[in-house]
Amino acid sequence: LAKTTQPISMDSYEGQEVNITCSHNNIATNDYITWYQQFPSQGPRFIIQGYKTKVTNEVASLFIPADRKSSTLSLPRVSLSDTAVYYCLVGSSGAGSYQLTFGKGTKLSVIP
Amino acid sequence: KAGVTQTPRYLIKTRGQQVTLSCSPISGHRSVSWYQQTPGQGLQFLFEYFSETQRNKGNFPGRFSGRQFSNSRSEMNVSTLELGDSALYLCASSSDGLALRYEQYFGPGTRLTVT
């Protein structure tokens, strides 16, 4: 089964770029790596998804190296509203079943 | 388009009882996944259903079960509740395929407290 590691917390000032890295091993070779954002008392919300190299959408970029043993979520010019917990999500095969594994989450605090 | 709805939002049960939680996915979505979220273990995958069939299952005991109906609505059941089952149970739906390959839309969750 996959194992994931994320920093527990990060602080950033408004307007800065924030990079959050998730290390993951034993992930499925043919599946996407996905990142979610969660605010208190809400379910997670999809941010971005990628398979390899770099993916960019209107809110974030995702960098995945060729070995796919990590992925880095990049949030450009964060604002106070980006204060949330960020999770990576990967898939793996094991114990006779396909498993989805979330990282433990990185609590991002944006400081004015 | 209405989002994912979960009922009830809050629930208090006693050890040994059983509980059923309900999830209505976004209209047109055929995949429903369930997750347990606790402060200690974080978000953990329970199972995924697609077109009424359980396709994947997480590492949870057999007390946790689920099903999906022909209209894609899903229920999960926990029997013989233990104190450690206290958690936020989240349901997510996606349009098609395996949960990881398609954007998942999460509901607000059901907060279960076992006393």
Coordinates of C-alpha atoms in Angstrom, one line a residue:
Chain A
L1 CA 0.0 0.0 0.0
A2 CA 1.1 3.6 -0.6
K3 CA 2.6 5.7 2.2
T4 CA 2.4 9.4 2.0
T5 CA 4.2 12.2 3.9
Q6 CA 3.3 15.9 4.0
P7 CA 4.5 18.7 6.3
I8 CA 2.0 19.1 9.1
S9 CA 1.8 22.9 8.8
M10 CA 3.1 25.9 6.9
D11 CA 2.9 29.6 7.3
S12 CA 3.0 32.2 4.5
Y13 CA 2.4 35.9 4.0
E14 CA -0.3 37.1 1.7
G15 CA 0.9 37.5 -1.9
Q16 CA 3.6 34.9 -1.6
E17 CA 3.9 31.6 -3.6
V18 CA 3.4 28.5 -1.5
N19 CA 4.8 25.1 -2.4
I20 CA 3.5 22.0 -0.5
T21 CA 5.2 18.7 -1.2
C22 CA 3.8 15.2 -0.7
S23 CA 6.1 12.2 -0.7
H24 CA 4.5 9.0 -1.8
N25 CA 5.8 5.5 -2.5
N26 CA 4.2 2.4 -3.9
I27 CA 1.6 4.3 -5.8
A28 CA -0.2 2.9 -8.8
T29 CA 1.8 3.4 -12.0
N30 CA -1.2 4.3 -14.1
D31 CA -3.2 6.6 -11.8
Y32 CA -3.4 10.3 -11.2
I33 CA -2.1 12.2 -8.2
T34 CA -4.8 14.5 -6.8
W35 CA -4.8 17.4 -4.3
Y36 CA -7.7 18.6 -2.2
Q37 CA -8.4 21.6 0.0
Q38 CA -10.5 21.4 3.1
F39 CA -12.0 24.3 5.2
P40 CA -13.3 23.7 8.7
S41 CA -16.7 22.0 8.8
Q42 CA -16.7 21.3 5.1
G43 CA -15.8 18.3 2.9
P44 CA -12.6 18.4 0.8
R45 CA -12.7 20.3 -2.5
F46 CA -10.8 19.3 -5.6
I47 CA -7.9 21.5 -6.5
I48 CA -5.8 19.8 -9.2
Q49 CA -4.9 16.4 -10.6
G50 CA -1.9 15.2 -12.6
Y51 CA -0.1 12.1 -13.9
K52 CA 3.4 13.4 -14.6
T53 CA 5.4 16.6 -15.3
K54 CA 3.4 19.8 -14.8
V55 CA -0.2 20.6 -14.7
T56 CA -1.7 24.1 -14.3
N57 CA -5.2 25.3 -13.8
E58 CA -6.7 28.6 -12.7
V59 CA -5.9 28.2 -9.1
A60 CA -2.7 26.0 -8.8
S61 CA 0.1 24.2 -10.4
L62 CA 1.1 20.6 -9.8
F63 CA 4.7 19.3 -10.4
I64 CA 5.3 15.6 -10.6
P65 CA 8.9 14.3 -11.2
A66 CA 9.5 11.4 -13.6
D67 CA 9.8 8.9 -10.7
R68 CA 6.4 9.9 -9.3
K69 CA 7.7 9.5 -5.8
S70 CA 6.5 13.0 -4.8
S71 CA 4.3 15.8 -6.0
T72 CA 4.4 19.5 -5.3
L73 CA 1.3 21.7 -5.1
S74 CA 2.1 25.3 -5.9
L75 CA -0.3 28.1 -4.9
P76 CA 0.6 31.4 -6.5
R77 CA 0.1 34.6 -4.6
V78 CA -1.9 33.2 -1.7
S79 CA -4.6 35.2 0.1
L80 CA -6.2 34.9 3.5
S81 CA -8.9 32.8 1.9
D82 CA -6.4 30.1 1.1
T83 CA -6.0 29.3 4.8
A84 CA -7.0 25.6 4.9
V85 CA -5.8 22.1 5.1
Y86 CA -4.3 20.6 1.9
Y87 CA -4.3 16.9 1.2
C88 CA -2.6 14.8 -1.5
L89 CA -4.5 11.6 -2.6
V90 CA -2.9 8.6 -4.3
G91 CA -3.9 5.1 -5.3
S92 CA -2.2 1.8 -4.9
S93 CA -2.9 -1.9 -5.1
G94 CA -2.5 -4.1 -2.1
A95 CA -4.2 -6.6 0.2
G96 CA -6.2 -7.8 -2.8
S97 CA -7.9 -4.5 -3.5
Y98 CA -7.2 -1.1 -4.9
Q99 CA -6.8 1.5 -2.2
L100 CA -7.0 5.2 -2.0
T101 CA -4.7 6.9 0.4
F102 CA -4.9 10.5 1.6
G103 CA -1.9 12.3 3.1
K104 CA -2.2 13.5 6.7
G105 CA -2.8 17.0 5.4
T106 CA -0.8 20.3 5.6
K107 CA -2.4 23.1 7.5
L108 CA -1.6 26.3 5.6
S109 CA -1.9 29.6 7.5
V110 CA -1.8 32.7 5.5
I111 CA -0.7 35.8 7.5
P112 CA -1.8 39.3 6.5
Chain B
K1 CA -26.8 21.5 -10.1
A2 CA -27.3 20.4 -6.5
G3 CA -24.2 19.1 -4.7
V4 CA -23.7 16.0 -2.7
T5 CA -26.1 15.7 0.2
Q6 CA -25.6 13.6 3.3
T7 CA -28.1 12.7 5.9
P8 CA -28.3 13.0 8.8
R9 CA -25.7 15.7 9.5
Y10 CA -25.2 14.8 13.1
L11 CA -25.9 11.6 15.0
I12 CA -25.3 10.3 18.5
K13 CA -25.4 6.6 19.1
T14 CA -24.5 4.2 22.0
R15 CA -21.9 1.5 21.9
G16 CA -23.2 -1.7 20.4
Q17 CA -25.9 0.0 18.3
Q18 CA -25.8 0.1 14.5
V19 CA -26.1 3.2 12.3
T20 CA -27.0 3.8 8.7
L21 CA -25.8 6.9 6.9
S22 CA -27.2 8.1 3.5
C23 CA -25.6 9.9 0.6
S24 CA -27.2 11.4 -2.5
P25 CA -24.6 12.0 -5.3
I26 CA -24.7 14.8 -7.8
S27 CA -27.2 14.0 -10.5
G28 CA -25.6 11.9 -13.3
H29 CA -22.7 10.7 -11.1
R30 CA -22.4 7.0 -10.9
S31 CA -19.4 6.6 -8.5
V32 CA -19.8 7.1 -4.8
S33 CA -17.0 6.7 -2.3
W34 CA -17.0 6.9 1.5
Y35 CA -14.3 8.1 3.8
Q36 CA -13.8 8.3 7.6
Q37 CA -12.1 11.4 9.0
T38 CA -10.7 11.5 12.5
P39 CA -8.2 13.9 14.1
G40 CA -5.8 11.0 14.7
Q41 CA -6.0 9.0 11.5
G42 CA -7.0 11.7 9.1
L43 CA -9.0 10.8 6.0
Q44 CA -9.3 7.1 5.4
F45 CA -10.9 5.4 2.4
L46 CA -13.8 3.1 3.3
F47 CA -15.1 1.9 -0.1
E48 CA -16.2 2.9 -3.5
Y49 CA -19.3 1.9 -5.4
F50 CA -20.0 2.2 -9.1
S51 CA -23.3 1.2 -10.7
E52 CA -24.4 -0.7 -7.6
T53 CA -21.2 -2.7 -7.3
Q54 CA -18.5 -2.3 -4.7
R55 CA -15.3 -1.9 -6.7
N56 CA -12.8 -1.1 -4.0
K57 CA -12.6 -1.4 -0.3
G58 CA -10.3 0.1 2.3
N59 CA -8.8 -1.6 5.3
F60 CA -11.8 -1.5 7.7
P61 CA -13.4 -4.4 9.6
G62 CA -16.5 -6.1 8.3
R63 CA -18.7 -4.0 10.6
F64 CA -18.5 -1.3 8.0
S65 CA -20.6 -2.1 4.9
G66 CA -22.3 -0.2 2.2
R67 CA -24.5 -0.4 -0.8
Q68 CA -25.6 1.6 -3.8
F69 CA -29.0 1.8 -5.3
S70 CA -30.0 2.0 -9.0
N71 CA -30.4 5.8 -8.7
S72 CA -26.8 6.0 -7.5
R73 CA -27.8 6.9 -3.9
S74 CA -25.6 5.1 -1.4
E75 CA -25.8 4.1 2.2
M76 CA -23.2 2.9 4.6
N77 CA -23.9 0.9 7.7
V78 CA -21.8 0.4 10.8
S79 CA -22.8 -2.4 13.1
T80 CA -21.9 -3.0 16.7
L81 CA -20.6 0.6 17.2
E82 CA -17.4 1.2 19.1
L83 CA -16.2 4.4 20.7
G84 CA -13.5 4.6 18.1
D85 CA -16.1 4.8 15.3
S86 CA -16.8 8.4 16.4
A87 CA -15.8 10.4 13.3
L88 CA -16.9 12.6 10.4
Y89 CA -18.1 10.3 7.6
L90 CA -17.7 11.8 4.2
C91 CA -19.3 10.8 0.9
A92 CA -18.0 11.8 -2.5
S93 CA -19.3 11.4 -5.9
S94 CA -17.7 11.5 -9.3
S95 CA -19.0 11.3 -12.8
D96 CA -17.4 8.0 -13.9
G97 CA -14.6 5.6 -13.4
L98 CA -12.4 5.0 -10.4
A99 CA -12.5 7.6 -7.7
L100 CA -8.9 8.7 -8.2
R101 CA -9.2 9.3 -11.9
Y102 CA -12.1 11.7 -11.8
E103 CA -12.7 14.8 -9.8
Q104 CA -14.6 13.9 -6.6
Y105 CA -17.2 16.1 -5.1
F106 CA -17.6 15.8 -1.4
G107 CA -20.6 16.2 0.8
P108 CA -20.6 18.1 4.1
G109 CA -20.3 14.8 6.0
T110 CA -22.2 13.2 8.9
R111 CA -20.7 13.7 12.3
L112 CA -21.2 10.5 14.3
T113 CA -20.6 10.4 18.0
V114 CA -20.6 7.1 19.8
T115 CA -21.0 7.2 23.6

